[in-house]
Short mmCIF file of C-alpha atoms in Angstrom, two decimals:
data_model
loop_
_atom_site.label_atom_id
_atom_site.label_comp_id
_atom_site.label_asym_id
_atom_site.label_seq_id
_atom_site.Cartn_x
_atom_site.Cartn_y
_atom_site.Cartn_z
CA UNK J 1 71.35 169.94 215.56
CA UNK J 2 70.47 166.81 213.71
CA UNK J 3 68.51 165.92 210.60
CA UNK J 4 66.41 168.55 208.89
CA UNK J 5 65.31 171.69 210.71
CA UNK J 6 62.76 174.28 209.68
CA UNK J 7 61.94 177.74 210.99
CA UNK J 8 59.59 179.15 211.92
CA UNK J 9 57.42 176.28 213.11
CA UNK J 10 54.28 178.40 212.98
CA UNK J 11 53.57 181.50 210.93
CA UNK J 12 50.52 183.69 210.63
CA UNK J 13 50.65 186.30 207.91
CA UNK J 14 48.33 188.69 206.16
CA UNK J 15 47.81 188.59 202.42
CA UNK J 16 49.99 191.67 201.89
CA UNK J 17 52.93 190.47 203.98
CA UNK J 18 56.27 189.12 202.81
CA UNK J 19 57.86 186.33 204.80
CA UNK J 20 60.40 183.54 204.30
CA UNK J 21 60.56 179.95 205.42
CA UNK J 22 63.95 178.48 206.17
CA UNK J 23 65.16 174.90 205.97
CA UNK J 24 68.56 173.52 206.94
CA UNK J 25 69.80 169.96 206.60
CA UNK J 26 72.69 168.45 208.54
CA UNK J 27 72.79 165.11 206.71
CA UNK J 28 75.31 165.91 203.98
CA UNK J 29 72.61 165.52 201.32
CA UNK J 30 72.70 167.23 197.94
CA UNK J 31 69.02 167.45 197.04
CA UNK J 32 66.33 169.43 198.81
CA UNK J 33 62.59 169.66 198.34
CA UNK J 34 59.62 171.83 199.28
CA UNK J 35 56.25 170.13 199.76
CA UNK J 36 52.84 171.52 200.59
CA UNK J 37 50.39 169.49 202.62
CA UNK J 38 46.86 170.78 203.01
CA UNK J 39 44.26 169.23 205.30
CA UNK J 40 43.10 165.83 204.07
CA UNK J 41 45.12 166.15 200.85
CA UNK J 42 48.21 164.26 199.71
CA UNK J 43 51.67 165.72 199.72
CA UNK J 44 52.19 168.12 196.83
CA UNK J 45 55.74 168.52 195.56
CA UNK J 46 56.47 172.19 194.89
CA UNK J 47 60.17 172.51 194.11
CA UNK J 48 63.21 170.29 193.79
CA UNK J 49 66.81 171.43 194.04
CA UNK J 50 69.52 169.02 193.01
CA UNK J 51 73.13 170.07 193.52
CA UNK J 52 71.83 173.60 194.18
CA UNK J 53 70.08 173.83 190.83
CA UNK J 54 66.31 173.98 190.58
CA UNK J 55 65.34 170.95 188.58
CA UNK J 56 61.61 170.87 189.08
CA UNK J 57 58.91 173.47 189.56
CA UNK J 58 55.46 171.95 189.63
CA UNK J 59 53.36 174.82 188.30
CA UNK J 60 53.62 176.65 191.57
CA UNK J 61 52.26 180.24 191.60
CA UNK J 62 54.88 182.94 191.43
CA UNK J 63 53.92 184.20 194.89
CA UNK J 64 56.11 181.30 196.09
CA UNK J 65 59.79 181.83 195.33
CA UNK J 66 62.43 179.29 196.34
CA UNK J 67 66.09 179.93 196.94
CA UNK J 68 68.91 177.44 197.51
CA UNK J 69 72.15 179.29 198.32
CA UNK J 70 74.06 176.07 199.11
CA UNK J 71 73.41 172.37 199.53
CA UNK J 72 72.52 172.72 203.21
CA UNK J 73 70.04 175.58 203.07
CA UNK J 74 66.73 176.11 201.35
CA UNK J 75 64.36 179.04 201.56
CA UNK J 76 60.80 179.63 200.44
CA UNK J 77 59.98 183.32 200.01
CA UNK J 78 56.31 184.18 200.32
CA UNK J 79 54.48 187.30 199.16
CA UNK J 80 50.86 188.29 198.56
CA UNK J 81 49.59 184.88 199.57
CA UNK J 82 45.96 183.79 199.52
CA UNK J 83 43.98 182.12 202.32
CA UNK J 84 44.00 178.86 200.34
CA UNK J 85 47.79 178.82 200.72
CA UNK J 86 47.33 178.00 204.41
CA UNK J 87 48.93 174.59 204.89
CA UNK J 88 51.83 172.66 206.36
CA UNK J 89 55.00 173.38 204.37
CA UNK J 90 57.52 170.60 204.55
CA UNK J 91 61.16 170.57 203.59
CA UNK J 92 62.96 167.34 202.82
CA UNK J 93 66.44 166.30 201.73
CA UNK J 94 68.05 163.27 200.12
CA UNK J 95 71.05 162.07 198.18
CA UNK J 96 70.65 162.24 194.40
CA UNK J 97 72.69 159.08 193.84
CA UNK J 98 72.53 155.73 195.53
CA UNK J 99 69.72 155.49 198.02
CA UNK J 100 66.88 157.95 197.62
CA UNK J 101 65.39 158.10 201.07
CA UNK J 102 63.99 161.52 201.81
CA UNK J 103 64.07 162.88 205.32
CA UNK J 104 61.58 165.53 206.32
CA UNK J 105 61.83 168.50 208.58
CA UNK J 106 59.13 169.20 211.17
CA UNK J 107 57.33 171.61 208.86
CA UNK J 108 56.04 175.15 209.09
CA UNK J 109 52.33 175.54 209.81
CA UNK J 110 51.31 178.58 207.75
CA UNK J 111 48.06 180.45 208.21
CA UNK J 112 47.18 183.25 205.79
CA UNK J 113 44.57 185.67 207.09
CA UNK H 1 51.64 159.66 184.57
CA UNK H 2 53.22 158.04 187.59
CA UNK H 3 50.56 157.09 190.12
CA UNK H 4 50.79 155.59 193.56
CA UNK H 5 47.52 154.26 194.92
CA UNK H 6 46.65 153.45 198.51
CA UNK H 7 43.41 152.57 200.21
CA UNK H 8 42.69 155.70 202.24
CA UNK H 9 41.02 153.67 204.99
CA UNK H 10 40.47 154.19 207.76
CA UNK H 11 41.88 150.81 208.72
CA UNK H 12 41.00 149.81 212.25
CA UNK H 13 42.62 146.85 214.06
CA UNK H 14 42.69 145.73 217.69
CA UNK H 15 45.85 145.92 219.73
CA UNK H 16 48.10 142.92 219.12
CA UNK H 17 46.71 142.19 215.66
CA UNK H 18 48.55 142.40 212.33
CA UNK H 19 47.86 145.54 210.32
CA UNK H 20 48.28 145.19 206.56
CA UNK H 21 48.75 148.29 204.42
CA UNK H 22 48.80 148.08 200.65
CA UNK H 23 50.11 150.19 197.80
CA UNK H 24 50.14 149.82 194.01
CA UNK H 25 52.12 151.85 191.53
CA UNK H 26 51.81 152.49 187.84
CA UNK H 27 55.41 152.87 186.64
CA UNK H 28 56.79 149.43 185.93
CA UNK H 29 60.32 150.82 185.95
CA UNK H 30 60.13 151.84 189.60
CA UNK H 31 63.11 150.69 191.60
CA UNK H 32 62.83 151.84 195.19
CA UNK H 33 59.91 151.97 197.57
CA UNK H 34 59.40 153.69 200.89
CA UNK H 35 56.95 153.68 203.76
CA UNK H 36 56.50 156.78 205.87
CA UNK H 37 54.49 157.19 209.05
CA UNK H 38 52.83 160.52 209.75
CA UNK H 39 51.21 161.33 213.05
CA UNK H 40 48.49 163.97 213.02
CA UNK H 41 50.02 167.45 212.78
CA UNK H 42 53.55 166.07 212.37
CA UNK H 43 55.86 165.53 209.42
CA UNK H 44 56.35 162.17 207.67
CA UNK H 45 58.91 159.85 209.24
CA UNK H 46 60.68 157.21 207.17
CA UNK H 47 60.16 153.75 208.67
CA UNK H 48 61.03 151.28 205.90
CA UNK H 49 62.47 151.12 202.40
CA UNK H 50 62.82 148.19 200.04
CA UNK H 51 64.51 147.75 196.68
CA UNK H 52 64.36 144.02 195.93
CA UNK H 53 61.50 141.63 195.43
CA UNK H 54 60.52 139.74 198.54
CA UNK H 55 60.29 140.67 202.19
CA UNK H 56 62.31 142.99 204.35
CA UNK H 57 61.85 142.85 208.10
CA UNK H 58 62.70 145.45 210.73
CA UNK H 59 61.38 144.73 214.18
CA UNK H 60 57.59 144.59 214.05
CA UNK H 61 57.53 145.95 210.49
CA UNK H 62 57.78 143.91 207.29
CA UNK H 63 57.80 145.45 203.83
CA UNK H 64 56.84 143.19 200.94
CA UNK H 65 57.56 143.96 197.29
CA UNK H 66 56.25 142.25 194.18
CA UNK H 67 57.48 144.09 191.10
CA UNK H 68 55.66 141.82 188.67
CA UNK H 69 52.36 142.79 190.28
CA UNK H 70 53.51 146.37 190.94
CA UNK H 71 52.52 145.98 194.53
CA UNK H 72 54.19 146.89 197.82
CA UNK H 73 52.81 146.31 201.28
CA UNK H 74 53.63 147.02 204.90
CA UNK H 75 52.76 144.59 207.68
CA UNK H 76 52.78 145.71 211.28
CA UNK H 77 52.83 142.83 213.74
CA UNK H 78 51.62 143.11 217.33
CA UNK H 79 50.01 146.46 216.53
CA UNK H 80 50.07 149.04 219.30
CA UNK H 81 47.89 152.12 219.86
CA UNK H 82 51.06 154.16 219.24
CA UNK H 83 51.06 152.82 215.66
CA UNK H 84 47.90 154.82 214.99
CA UNK H 85 48.90 157.23 212.22
CA UNK H 86 48.67 157.79 208.49
CA UNK H 87 51.04 155.61 206.47
CA UNK H 88 52.36 157.00 203.21
CA UNK H 89 53.71 154.87 200.41
CA UNK H 90 56.33 156.51 198.17
CA UNK H 91 57.98 155.32 194.98
CA UNK H 92 61.10 156.39 193.12
CA UNK H 93 60.27 155.62 189.49
CA UNK H 94 63.65 156.44 188.05
CA UNK H 95 65.96 154.10 189.91
CA UNK H 96 69.64 154.86 189.62
CA UNK H 97 69.04 158.30 188.18
CA UNK H 98 70.65 161.38 189.63
CA UNK H 99 67.35 162.70 190.99
CA UNK H 100 65.72 161.16 194.04
CA UNK H 101 62.25 162.37 193.23
CA UNK H 102 59.52 160.42 195.05
CA UNK H 103 55.86 160.00 194.18
CA UNK H 104 53.62 159.72 197.22
CA UNK H 105 50.29 158.02 197.68
CA UNK H 106 47.46 159.72 199.55
CA UNK H 107 48.14 157.64 202.64
CA UNK H 108 46.19 155.07 204.68
CA UNK H 109 44.90 156.08 208.09
CA UNK H 110 45.46 153.32 210.66
CA UNK H 111 43.77 153.18 214.05
CA UNK H 112 44.82 150.57 216.61
CA UNK H 113 42.28 150.31 219.42
CA UNK H 114 43.17 148.95 222.86
#
């Protein structure tokens, strides 16, 4: 495994379901990010974890709940989502010192029915 | 508010031409700048980063930075149809801080026609 991986790659869920997205990075980074990308919209930063602490939460609805158990893993727990939450959810990682390049995972394509 | 502006395009160039992609940013204290390529339905892929004023070349790609004008550009020489994608400009406004937060532009869609 290399780089940043995400599972599942595709997810279809009903509005009453609970699901989780998983991200794992194999780059030795110490910061991880969740982004949302909707069709024809720019990347929206949702959450930032630096050294396993949540340092940014950009007014994301509480139906999205992140979890970072260690510096290599990041989860996004989903519950009672709305159809407008359908989007590509991207995980990224970087170093918090020195260079700041972020590397993205392949994303999870989420459809809420 | 930290803004990163890009011309959304679409930018259309013939194969073999030079494609020029531009980006301006609002935070004068920004220190590091990144270009990502995103194919339709895929995740962004880092292709270039630049920290110092001037040019940085990597193969067919050249990133140009002018901090005084708050302007960063990406030139793609000998453009190929496989370069057709959306190009995202990203800026780290904090430089040297302990948080690598990036601000992204909306992206410029590039089409290279054969």
